[in-house]
PDB file of C-alpha atoms (C1' of nucleotides) in Angstrom:
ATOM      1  CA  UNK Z   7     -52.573  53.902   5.111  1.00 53.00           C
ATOM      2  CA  UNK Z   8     -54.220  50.781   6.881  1.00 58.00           C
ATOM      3  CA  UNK Z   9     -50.917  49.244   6.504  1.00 63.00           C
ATOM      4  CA  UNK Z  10     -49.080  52.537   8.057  1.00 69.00           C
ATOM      5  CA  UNK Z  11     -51.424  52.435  10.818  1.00 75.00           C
ATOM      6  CA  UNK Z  12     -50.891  49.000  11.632  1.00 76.00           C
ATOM      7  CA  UNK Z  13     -46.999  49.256  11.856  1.00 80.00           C
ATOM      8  CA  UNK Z  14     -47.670  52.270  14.450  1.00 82.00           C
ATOM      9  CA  UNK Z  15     -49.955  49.875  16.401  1.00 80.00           C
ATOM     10  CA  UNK Z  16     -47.126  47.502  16.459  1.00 79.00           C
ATOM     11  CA  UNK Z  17     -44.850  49.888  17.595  1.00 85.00           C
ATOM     12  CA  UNK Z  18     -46.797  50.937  20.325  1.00 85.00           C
ATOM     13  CA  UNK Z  19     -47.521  47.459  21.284  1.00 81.00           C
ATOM     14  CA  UNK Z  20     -43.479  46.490  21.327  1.00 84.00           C
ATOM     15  CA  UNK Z  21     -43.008  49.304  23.749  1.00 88.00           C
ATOM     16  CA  UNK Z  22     -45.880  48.814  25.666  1.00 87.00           C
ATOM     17  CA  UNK Z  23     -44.562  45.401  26.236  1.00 86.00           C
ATOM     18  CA  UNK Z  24     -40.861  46.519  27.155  1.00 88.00           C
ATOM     19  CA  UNK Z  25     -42.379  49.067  29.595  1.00 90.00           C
ATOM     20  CA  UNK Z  26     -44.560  46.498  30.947  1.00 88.00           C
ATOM     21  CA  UNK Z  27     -41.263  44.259  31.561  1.00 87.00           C
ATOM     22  CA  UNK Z  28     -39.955  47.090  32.977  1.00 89.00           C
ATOM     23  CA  UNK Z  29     -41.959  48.105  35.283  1.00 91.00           C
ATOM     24  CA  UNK Z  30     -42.573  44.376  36.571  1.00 88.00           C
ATOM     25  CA  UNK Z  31     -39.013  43.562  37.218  1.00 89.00           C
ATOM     26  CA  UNK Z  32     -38.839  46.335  39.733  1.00 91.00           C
ATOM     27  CA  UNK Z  33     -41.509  44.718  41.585  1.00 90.00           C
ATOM     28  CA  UNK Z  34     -40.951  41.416  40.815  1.00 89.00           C
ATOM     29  CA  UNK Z  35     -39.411  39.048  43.447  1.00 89.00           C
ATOM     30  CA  UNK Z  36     -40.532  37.541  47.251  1.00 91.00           C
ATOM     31  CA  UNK Z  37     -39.626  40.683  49.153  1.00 94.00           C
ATOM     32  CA  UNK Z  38     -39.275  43.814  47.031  1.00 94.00           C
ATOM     33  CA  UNK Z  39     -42.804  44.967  47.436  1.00 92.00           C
ATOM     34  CA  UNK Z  40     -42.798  44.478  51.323  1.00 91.00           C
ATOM     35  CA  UNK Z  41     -40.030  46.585  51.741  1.00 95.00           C
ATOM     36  CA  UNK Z  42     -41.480  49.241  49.554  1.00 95.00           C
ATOM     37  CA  UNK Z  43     -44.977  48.782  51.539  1.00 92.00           C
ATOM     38  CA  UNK Z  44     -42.965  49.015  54.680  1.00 93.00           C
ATOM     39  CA  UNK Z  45     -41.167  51.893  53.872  1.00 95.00           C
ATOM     40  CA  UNK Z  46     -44.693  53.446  52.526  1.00 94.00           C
ATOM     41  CA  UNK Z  47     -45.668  53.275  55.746  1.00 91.00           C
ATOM     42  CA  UNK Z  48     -42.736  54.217  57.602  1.00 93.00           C
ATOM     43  CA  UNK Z  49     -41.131  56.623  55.254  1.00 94.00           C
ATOM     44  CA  UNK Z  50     -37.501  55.521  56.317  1.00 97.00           C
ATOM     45  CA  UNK Z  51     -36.153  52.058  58.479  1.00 97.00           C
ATOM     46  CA  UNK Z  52     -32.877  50.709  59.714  1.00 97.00           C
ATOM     47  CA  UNK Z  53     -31.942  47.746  58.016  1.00 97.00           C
ATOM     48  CA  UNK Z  54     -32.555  45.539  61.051  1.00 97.00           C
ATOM     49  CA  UNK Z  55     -35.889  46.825  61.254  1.00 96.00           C
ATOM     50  CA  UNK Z  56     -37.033  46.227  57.395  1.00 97.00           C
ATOM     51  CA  UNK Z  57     -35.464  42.508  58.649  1.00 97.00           C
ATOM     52  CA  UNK Z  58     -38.191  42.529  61.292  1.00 94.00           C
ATOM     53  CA  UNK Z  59     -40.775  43.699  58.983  1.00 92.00           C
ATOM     54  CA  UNK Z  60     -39.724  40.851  56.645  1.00 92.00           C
ATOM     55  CA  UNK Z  61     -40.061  38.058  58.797  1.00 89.00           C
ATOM     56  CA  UNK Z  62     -38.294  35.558  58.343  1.00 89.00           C
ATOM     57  CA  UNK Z  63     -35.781  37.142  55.366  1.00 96.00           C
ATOM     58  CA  UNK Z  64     -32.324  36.227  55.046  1.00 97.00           C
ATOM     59  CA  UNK Z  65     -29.688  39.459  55.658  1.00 97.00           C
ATOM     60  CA  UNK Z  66     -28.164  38.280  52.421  1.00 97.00           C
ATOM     61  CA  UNK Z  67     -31.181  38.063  50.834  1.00 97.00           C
ATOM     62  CA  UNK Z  68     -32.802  42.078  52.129  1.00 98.00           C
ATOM     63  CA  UNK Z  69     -29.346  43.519  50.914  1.00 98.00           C
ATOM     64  CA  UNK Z  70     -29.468  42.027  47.291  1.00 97.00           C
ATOM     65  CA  UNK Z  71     -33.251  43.349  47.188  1.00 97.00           C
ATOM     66  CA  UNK Z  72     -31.933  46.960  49.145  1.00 98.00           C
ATOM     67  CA  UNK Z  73     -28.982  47.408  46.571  1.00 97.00           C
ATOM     68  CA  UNK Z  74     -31.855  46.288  43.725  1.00 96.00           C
ATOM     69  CA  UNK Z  75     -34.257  49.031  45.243  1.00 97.00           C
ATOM     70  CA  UNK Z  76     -31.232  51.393  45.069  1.00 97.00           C
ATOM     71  CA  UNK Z  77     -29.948  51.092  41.864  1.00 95.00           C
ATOM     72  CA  UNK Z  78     -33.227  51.669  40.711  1.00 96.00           C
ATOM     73  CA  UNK Z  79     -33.741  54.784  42.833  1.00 96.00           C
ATOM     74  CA  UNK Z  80     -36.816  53.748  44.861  1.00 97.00           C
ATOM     75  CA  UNK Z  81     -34.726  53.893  47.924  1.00 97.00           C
ATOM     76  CA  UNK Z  82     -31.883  55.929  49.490  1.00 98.00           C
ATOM     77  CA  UNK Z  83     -29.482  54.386  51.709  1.00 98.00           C
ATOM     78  CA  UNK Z  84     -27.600  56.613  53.880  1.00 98.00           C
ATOM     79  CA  UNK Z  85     -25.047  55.173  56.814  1.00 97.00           C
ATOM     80  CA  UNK Z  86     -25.258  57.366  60.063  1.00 97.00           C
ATOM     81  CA  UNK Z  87     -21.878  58.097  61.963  1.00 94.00           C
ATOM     82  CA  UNK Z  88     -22.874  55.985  65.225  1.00 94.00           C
ATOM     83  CA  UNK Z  89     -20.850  54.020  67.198  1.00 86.00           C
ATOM     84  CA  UNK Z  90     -21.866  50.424  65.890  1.00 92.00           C
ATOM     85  CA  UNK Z  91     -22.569  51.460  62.336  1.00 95.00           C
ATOM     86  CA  UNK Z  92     -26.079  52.001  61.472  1.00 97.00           C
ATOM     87  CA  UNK Z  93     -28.143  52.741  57.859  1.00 98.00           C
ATOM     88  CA  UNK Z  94     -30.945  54.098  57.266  1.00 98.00           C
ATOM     89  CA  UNK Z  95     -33.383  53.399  53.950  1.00 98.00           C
ATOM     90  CA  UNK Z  96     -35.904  55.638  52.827  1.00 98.00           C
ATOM     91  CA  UNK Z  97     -38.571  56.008  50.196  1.00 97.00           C
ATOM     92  CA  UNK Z  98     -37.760  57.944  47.507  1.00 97.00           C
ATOM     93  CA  UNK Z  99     -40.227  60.846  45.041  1.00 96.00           C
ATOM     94  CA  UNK Z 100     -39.769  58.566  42.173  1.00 96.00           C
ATOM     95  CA  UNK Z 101     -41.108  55.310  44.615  1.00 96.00           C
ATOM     96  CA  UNK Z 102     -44.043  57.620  45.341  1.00 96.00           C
ATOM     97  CA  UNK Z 103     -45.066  57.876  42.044  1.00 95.00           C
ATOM     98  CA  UNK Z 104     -45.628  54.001  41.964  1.00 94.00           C
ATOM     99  CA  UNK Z 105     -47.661  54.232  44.915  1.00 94.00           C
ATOM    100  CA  UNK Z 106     -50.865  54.930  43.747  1.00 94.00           C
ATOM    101  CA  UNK Z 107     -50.477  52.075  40.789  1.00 93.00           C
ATOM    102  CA  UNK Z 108     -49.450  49.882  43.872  1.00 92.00           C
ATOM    103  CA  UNK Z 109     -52.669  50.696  45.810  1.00 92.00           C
ATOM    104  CA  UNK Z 110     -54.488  49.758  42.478  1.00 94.00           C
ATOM    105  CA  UNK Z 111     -52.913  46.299  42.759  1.00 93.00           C
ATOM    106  CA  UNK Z 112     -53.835  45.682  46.428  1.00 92.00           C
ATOM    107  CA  UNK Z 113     -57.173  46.709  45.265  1.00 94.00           C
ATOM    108  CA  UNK Z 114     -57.664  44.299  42.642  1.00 95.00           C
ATOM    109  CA  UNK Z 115     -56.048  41.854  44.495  1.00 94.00           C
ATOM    110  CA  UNK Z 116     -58.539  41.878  47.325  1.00 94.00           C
ATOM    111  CA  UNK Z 117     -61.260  41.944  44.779  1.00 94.00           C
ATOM    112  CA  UNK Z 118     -59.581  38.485  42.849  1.00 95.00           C
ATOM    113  CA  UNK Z 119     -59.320  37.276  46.059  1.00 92.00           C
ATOM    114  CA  UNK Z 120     -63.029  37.268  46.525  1.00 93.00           C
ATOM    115  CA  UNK Z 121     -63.885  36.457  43.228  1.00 93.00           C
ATOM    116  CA  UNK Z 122     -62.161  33.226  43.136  1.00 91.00           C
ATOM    117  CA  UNK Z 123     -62.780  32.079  46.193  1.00 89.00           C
ATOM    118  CA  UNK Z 124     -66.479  32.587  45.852  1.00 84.00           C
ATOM    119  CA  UNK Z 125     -66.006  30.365  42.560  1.00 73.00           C
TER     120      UNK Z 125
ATOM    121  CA  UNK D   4     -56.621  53.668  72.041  1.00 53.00           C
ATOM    122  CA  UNK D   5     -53.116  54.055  70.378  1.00 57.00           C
ATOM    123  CA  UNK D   6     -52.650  50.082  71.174  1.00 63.00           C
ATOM    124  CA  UNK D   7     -55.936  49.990  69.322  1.00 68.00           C
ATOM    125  CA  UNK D   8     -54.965  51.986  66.317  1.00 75.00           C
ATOM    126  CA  UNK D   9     -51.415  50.208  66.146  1.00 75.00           C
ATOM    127  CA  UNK D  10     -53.270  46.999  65.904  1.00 79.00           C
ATOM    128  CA  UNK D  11     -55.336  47.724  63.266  1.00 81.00           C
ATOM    129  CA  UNK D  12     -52.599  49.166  61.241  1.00 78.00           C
ATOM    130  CA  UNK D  13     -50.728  46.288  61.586  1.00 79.00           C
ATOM    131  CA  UNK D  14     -53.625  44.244  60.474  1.00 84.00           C
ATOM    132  CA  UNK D  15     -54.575  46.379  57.508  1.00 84.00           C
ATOM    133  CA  UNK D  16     -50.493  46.331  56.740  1.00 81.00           C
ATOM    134  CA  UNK D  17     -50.852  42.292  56.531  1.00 83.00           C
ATOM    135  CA  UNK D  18     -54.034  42.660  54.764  1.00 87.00           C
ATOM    136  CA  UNK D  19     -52.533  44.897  51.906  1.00 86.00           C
ATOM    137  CA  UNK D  20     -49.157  42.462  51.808  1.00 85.00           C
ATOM    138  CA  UNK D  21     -51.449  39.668  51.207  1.00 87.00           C
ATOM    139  CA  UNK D  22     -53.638  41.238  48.390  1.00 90.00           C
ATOM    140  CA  UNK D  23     -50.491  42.605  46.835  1.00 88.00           C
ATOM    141  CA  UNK D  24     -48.716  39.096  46.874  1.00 87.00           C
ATOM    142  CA  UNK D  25     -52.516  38.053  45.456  1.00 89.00           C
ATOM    143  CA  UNK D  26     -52.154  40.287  42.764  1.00 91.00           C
ATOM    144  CA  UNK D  27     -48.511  39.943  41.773  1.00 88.00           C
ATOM    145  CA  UNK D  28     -48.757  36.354  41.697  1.00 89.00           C
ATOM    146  CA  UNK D  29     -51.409  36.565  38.869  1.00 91.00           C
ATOM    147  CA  UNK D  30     -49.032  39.077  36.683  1.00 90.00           C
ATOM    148  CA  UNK D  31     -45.382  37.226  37.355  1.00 89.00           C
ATOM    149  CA  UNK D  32     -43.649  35.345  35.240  1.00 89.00           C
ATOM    150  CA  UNK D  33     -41.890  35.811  31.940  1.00 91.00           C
ATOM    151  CA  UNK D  34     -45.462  35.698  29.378  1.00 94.00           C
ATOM    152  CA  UNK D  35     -48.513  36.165  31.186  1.00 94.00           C
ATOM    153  CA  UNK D  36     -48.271  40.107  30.675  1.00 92.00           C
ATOM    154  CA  UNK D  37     -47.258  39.413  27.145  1.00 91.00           C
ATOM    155  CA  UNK D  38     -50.426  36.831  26.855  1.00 95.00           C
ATOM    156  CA  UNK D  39     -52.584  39.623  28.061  1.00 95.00           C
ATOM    157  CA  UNK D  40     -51.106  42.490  26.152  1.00 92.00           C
ATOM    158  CA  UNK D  41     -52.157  40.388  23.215  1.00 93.00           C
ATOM    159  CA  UNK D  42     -55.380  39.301  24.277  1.00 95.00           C
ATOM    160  CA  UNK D  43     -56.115  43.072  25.189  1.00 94.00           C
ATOM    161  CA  UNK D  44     -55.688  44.126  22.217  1.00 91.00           C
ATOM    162  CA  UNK D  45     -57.194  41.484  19.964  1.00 93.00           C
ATOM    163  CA  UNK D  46     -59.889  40.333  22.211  1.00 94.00           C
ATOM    164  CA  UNK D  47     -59.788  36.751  21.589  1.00 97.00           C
ATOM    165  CA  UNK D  48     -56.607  34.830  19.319  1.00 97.00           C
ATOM    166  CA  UNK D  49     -55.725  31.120  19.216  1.00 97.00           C
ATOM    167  CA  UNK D  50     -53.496  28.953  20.795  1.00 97.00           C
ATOM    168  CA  UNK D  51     -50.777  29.382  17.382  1.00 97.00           C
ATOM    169  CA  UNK D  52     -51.894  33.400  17.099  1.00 96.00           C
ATOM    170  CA  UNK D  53     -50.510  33.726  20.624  1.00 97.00           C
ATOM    171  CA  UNK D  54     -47.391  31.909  20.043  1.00 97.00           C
ATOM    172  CA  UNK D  55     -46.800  33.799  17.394  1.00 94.00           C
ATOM    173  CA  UNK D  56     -47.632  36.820  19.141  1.00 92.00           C
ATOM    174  CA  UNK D  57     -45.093  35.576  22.184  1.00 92.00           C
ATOM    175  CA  UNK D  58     -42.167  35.143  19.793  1.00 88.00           C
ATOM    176  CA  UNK D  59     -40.227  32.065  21.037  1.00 88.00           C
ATOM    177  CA  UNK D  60     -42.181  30.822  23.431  1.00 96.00           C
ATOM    178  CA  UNK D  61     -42.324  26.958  23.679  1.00 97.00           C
ATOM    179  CA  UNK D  62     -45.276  25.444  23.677  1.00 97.00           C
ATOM    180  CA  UNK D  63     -45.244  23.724  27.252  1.00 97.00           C
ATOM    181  CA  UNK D  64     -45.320  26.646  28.622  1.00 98.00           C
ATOM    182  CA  UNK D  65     -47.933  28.745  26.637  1.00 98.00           C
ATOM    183  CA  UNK D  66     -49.648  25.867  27.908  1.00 98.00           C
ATOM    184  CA  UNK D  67     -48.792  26.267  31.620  1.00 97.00           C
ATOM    185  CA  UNK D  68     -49.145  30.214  31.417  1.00 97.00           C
ATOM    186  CA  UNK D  69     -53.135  29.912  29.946  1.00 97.00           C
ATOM    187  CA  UNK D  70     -54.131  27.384  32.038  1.00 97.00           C
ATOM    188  CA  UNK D  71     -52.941  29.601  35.016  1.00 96.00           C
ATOM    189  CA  UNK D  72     -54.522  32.445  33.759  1.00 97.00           C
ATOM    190  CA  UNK D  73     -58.005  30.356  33.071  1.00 97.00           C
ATOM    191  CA  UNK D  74     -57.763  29.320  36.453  1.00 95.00           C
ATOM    192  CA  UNK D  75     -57.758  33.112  37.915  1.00 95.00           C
ATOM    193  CA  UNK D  76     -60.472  33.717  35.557  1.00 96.00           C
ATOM    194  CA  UNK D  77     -58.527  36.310  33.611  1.00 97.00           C
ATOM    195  CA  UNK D  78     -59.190  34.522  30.192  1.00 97.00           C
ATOM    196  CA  UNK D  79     -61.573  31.674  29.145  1.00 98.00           C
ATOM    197  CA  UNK D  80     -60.760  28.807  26.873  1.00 98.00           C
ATOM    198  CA  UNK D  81     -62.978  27.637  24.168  1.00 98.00           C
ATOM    199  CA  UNK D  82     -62.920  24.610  21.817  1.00 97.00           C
ATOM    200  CA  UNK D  83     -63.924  25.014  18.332  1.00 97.00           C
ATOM    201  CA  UNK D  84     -65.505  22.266  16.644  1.00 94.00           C
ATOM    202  CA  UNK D  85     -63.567  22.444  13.516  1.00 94.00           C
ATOM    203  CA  UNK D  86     -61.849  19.889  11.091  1.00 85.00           C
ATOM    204  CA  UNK D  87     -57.955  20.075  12.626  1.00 92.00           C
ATOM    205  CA  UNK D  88     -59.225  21.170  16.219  1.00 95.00           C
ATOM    206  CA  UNK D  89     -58.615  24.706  16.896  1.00 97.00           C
ATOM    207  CA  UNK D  90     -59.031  26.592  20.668  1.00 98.00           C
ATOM    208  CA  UNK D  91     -59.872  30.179  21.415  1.00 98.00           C
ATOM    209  CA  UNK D  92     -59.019  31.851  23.967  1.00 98.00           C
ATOM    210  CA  UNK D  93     -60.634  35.121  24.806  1.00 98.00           C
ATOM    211  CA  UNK D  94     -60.269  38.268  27.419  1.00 97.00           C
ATOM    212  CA  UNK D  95     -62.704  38.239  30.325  1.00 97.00           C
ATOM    213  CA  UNK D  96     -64.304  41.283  32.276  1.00 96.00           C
ATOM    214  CA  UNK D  97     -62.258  40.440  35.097  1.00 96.00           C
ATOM    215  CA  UNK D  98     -59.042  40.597  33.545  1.00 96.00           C
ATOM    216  CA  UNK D  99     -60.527  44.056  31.880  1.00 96.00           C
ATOM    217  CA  UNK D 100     -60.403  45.528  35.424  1.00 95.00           C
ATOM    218  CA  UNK D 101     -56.826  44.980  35.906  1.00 94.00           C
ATOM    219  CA  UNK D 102     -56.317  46.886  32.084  1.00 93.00           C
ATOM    220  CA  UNK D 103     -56.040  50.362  33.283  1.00 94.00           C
ATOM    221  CA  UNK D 104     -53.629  49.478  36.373  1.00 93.00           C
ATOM    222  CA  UNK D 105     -51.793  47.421  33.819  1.00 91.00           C
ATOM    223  CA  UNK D 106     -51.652  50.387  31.580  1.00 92.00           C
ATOM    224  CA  UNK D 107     -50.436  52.657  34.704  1.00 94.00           C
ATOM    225  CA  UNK D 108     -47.276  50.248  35.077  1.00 93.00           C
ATOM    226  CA  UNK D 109     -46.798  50.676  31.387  1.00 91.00           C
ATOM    227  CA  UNK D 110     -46.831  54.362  31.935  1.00 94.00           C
ATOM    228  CA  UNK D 111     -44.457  54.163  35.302  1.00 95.00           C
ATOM    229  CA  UNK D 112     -42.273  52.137  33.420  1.00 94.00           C
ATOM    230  CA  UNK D 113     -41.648  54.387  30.379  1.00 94.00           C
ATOM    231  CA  UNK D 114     -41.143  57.162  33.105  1.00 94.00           C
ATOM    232  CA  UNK D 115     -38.703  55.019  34.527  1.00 95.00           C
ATOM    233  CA  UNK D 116     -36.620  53.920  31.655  1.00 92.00           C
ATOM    234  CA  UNK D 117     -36.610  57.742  30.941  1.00 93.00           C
ATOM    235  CA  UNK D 118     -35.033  58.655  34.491  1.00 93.00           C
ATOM    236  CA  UNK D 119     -32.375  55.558  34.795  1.00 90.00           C
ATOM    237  CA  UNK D 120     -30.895  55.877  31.423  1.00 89.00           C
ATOM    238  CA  UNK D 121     -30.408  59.671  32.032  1.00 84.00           C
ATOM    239  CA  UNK D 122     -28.825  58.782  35.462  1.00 73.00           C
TER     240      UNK D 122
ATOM    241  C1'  DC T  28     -25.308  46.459  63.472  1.00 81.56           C
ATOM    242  C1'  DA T  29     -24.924  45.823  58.538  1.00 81.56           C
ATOM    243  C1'  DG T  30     -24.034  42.729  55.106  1.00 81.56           C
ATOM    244  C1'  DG T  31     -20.648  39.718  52.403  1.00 81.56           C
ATOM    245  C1'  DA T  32     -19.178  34.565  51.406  1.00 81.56           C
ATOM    246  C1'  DT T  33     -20.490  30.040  50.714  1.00 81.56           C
ATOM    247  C1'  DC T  34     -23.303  26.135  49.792  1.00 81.56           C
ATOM    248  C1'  DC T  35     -27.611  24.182  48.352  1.00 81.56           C
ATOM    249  C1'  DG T  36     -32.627  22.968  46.980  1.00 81.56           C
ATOM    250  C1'  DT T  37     -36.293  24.089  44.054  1.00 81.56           C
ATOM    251  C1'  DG T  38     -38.978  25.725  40.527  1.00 81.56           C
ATOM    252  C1'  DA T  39     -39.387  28.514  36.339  1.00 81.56           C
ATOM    253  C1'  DC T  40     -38.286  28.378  31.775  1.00 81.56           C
ATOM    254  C1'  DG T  41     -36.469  26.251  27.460  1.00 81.56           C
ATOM    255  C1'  DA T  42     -35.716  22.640  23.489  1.00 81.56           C
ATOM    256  C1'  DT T  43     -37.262  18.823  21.319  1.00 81.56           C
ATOM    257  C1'  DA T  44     -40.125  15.075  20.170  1.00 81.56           C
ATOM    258  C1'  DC T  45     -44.505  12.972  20.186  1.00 81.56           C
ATOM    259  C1'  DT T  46     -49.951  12.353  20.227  1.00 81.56           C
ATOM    260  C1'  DG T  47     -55.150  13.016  19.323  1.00 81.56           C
TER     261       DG T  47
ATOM    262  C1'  DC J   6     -53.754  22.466  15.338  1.00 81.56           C
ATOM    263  C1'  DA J   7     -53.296  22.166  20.222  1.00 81.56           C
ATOM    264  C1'  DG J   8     -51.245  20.539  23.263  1.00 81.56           C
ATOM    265  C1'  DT J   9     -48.404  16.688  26.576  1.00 81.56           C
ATOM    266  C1'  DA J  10     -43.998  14.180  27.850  1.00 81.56           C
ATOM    267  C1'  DT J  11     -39.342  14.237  28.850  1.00 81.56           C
ATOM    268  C1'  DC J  12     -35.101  16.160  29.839  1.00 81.56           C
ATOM    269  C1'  DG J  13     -31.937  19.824  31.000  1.00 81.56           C
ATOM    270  C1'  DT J  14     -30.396  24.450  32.767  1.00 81.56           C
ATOM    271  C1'  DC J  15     -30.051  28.230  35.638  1.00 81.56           C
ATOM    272  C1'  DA J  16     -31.182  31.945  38.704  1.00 81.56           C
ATOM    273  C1'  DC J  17     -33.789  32.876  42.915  1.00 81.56           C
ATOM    274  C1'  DG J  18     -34.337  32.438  47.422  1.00 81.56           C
ATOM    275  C1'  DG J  19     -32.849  30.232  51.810  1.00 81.56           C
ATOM    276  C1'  DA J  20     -29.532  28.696  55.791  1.00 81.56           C
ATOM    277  C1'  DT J  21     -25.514  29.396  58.018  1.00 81.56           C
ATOM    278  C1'  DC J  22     -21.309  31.387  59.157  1.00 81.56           C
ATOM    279  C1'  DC J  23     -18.084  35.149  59.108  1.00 81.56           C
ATOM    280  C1'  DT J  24     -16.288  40.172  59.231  1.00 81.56           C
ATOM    281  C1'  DG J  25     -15.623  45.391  59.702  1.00 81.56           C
TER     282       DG J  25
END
DNA sequence: CAGGATCCGTGACGATACTG
DNA sequence: CAGTATCGTCACGGATCCTG
């Protein structure tokens, strides 16, 4: 019974852990979050103007996080019939849900901030 | 008055990039989530507990990855005084804080899996 | 304008051996 | 047991140039 209860615990725990993994590697990287952060605040961007936002970011570079963001369906990309092509990113439901949990992290990072500086 | 407004968004924009960077920089890398996963869970464990717990993970960087997380003040390191020298290493209240956004990524990322492998 | 191709430096992570 | 030392690898991010 202990036993049984144990081997559910590390169960849980394994999964946990994947989700964890998960969930980081969407974040995970230089720029990913300040697109999503700019796009928060923005709802959709051009892909010169996420460059802006991103000072100082490589084009190569914001398209291999973009396509990243895509595949993962935070973001839509949609190209716009002008006459020098342009595309347009946007935030997606599913990014939305992540937004609170993101808040929660700029939270506590303010907080560490403080805290260790203080110390 | 808009100017004014502008400004400050783009101030509390930088702010929020900064905290998040903070914050993300304390969770990256391959084991510190797997360190604290553990620690969470058992409260305190020992340098060989938690590389069992972290299955293949060399020593050096166990190493790196507690000192690191000492240093943010997320666990503390104790010495025992016992006959082959043995080290604890235990969860503080600080890194308790972080536990329920932790436990939100876990959840985002189960949610996740869910909707990519059904796409 | 959007972004692919190429080249390159750096740091994170790993394997193994050794010490107090 | 709890690390440190040494060496090696590889992917990430960056700089620059080029194209549809």
């Amino acid at each position: 019974m202990a036993q049984e209860n144990c081997l559910q615990d590390i169960e849980l725990y394994k999964k946990r852990s994947l989700s964890l993994k998960d969930a980081l590697e969407l974040l995970s990287g230089k720029w990913k979050l300040v697109v999503l952060l700019h796009l928060y605040h923005h709802g959709t961007s051009r892909f010169k103007d996420l460059q802006e936002g991103c000072v100082s970011i490589s084009p190569k570079v914001l398209s291999k996080e973009l396509q990243n963001l895509e595949i993962n369906q935070l973001i839509t990309r949609t190209v716009n019939n002008t006459k020098p092509v342009t595309v347009s990113y946007a935030i997606t439901e599913h990014a939305l849900e992540i937004e609170p949990v993101i808040m929660a992290l700029v939270e506590f990072g303010m907080k560490h901030r403080v805290k260790i500086t203080a110390a």
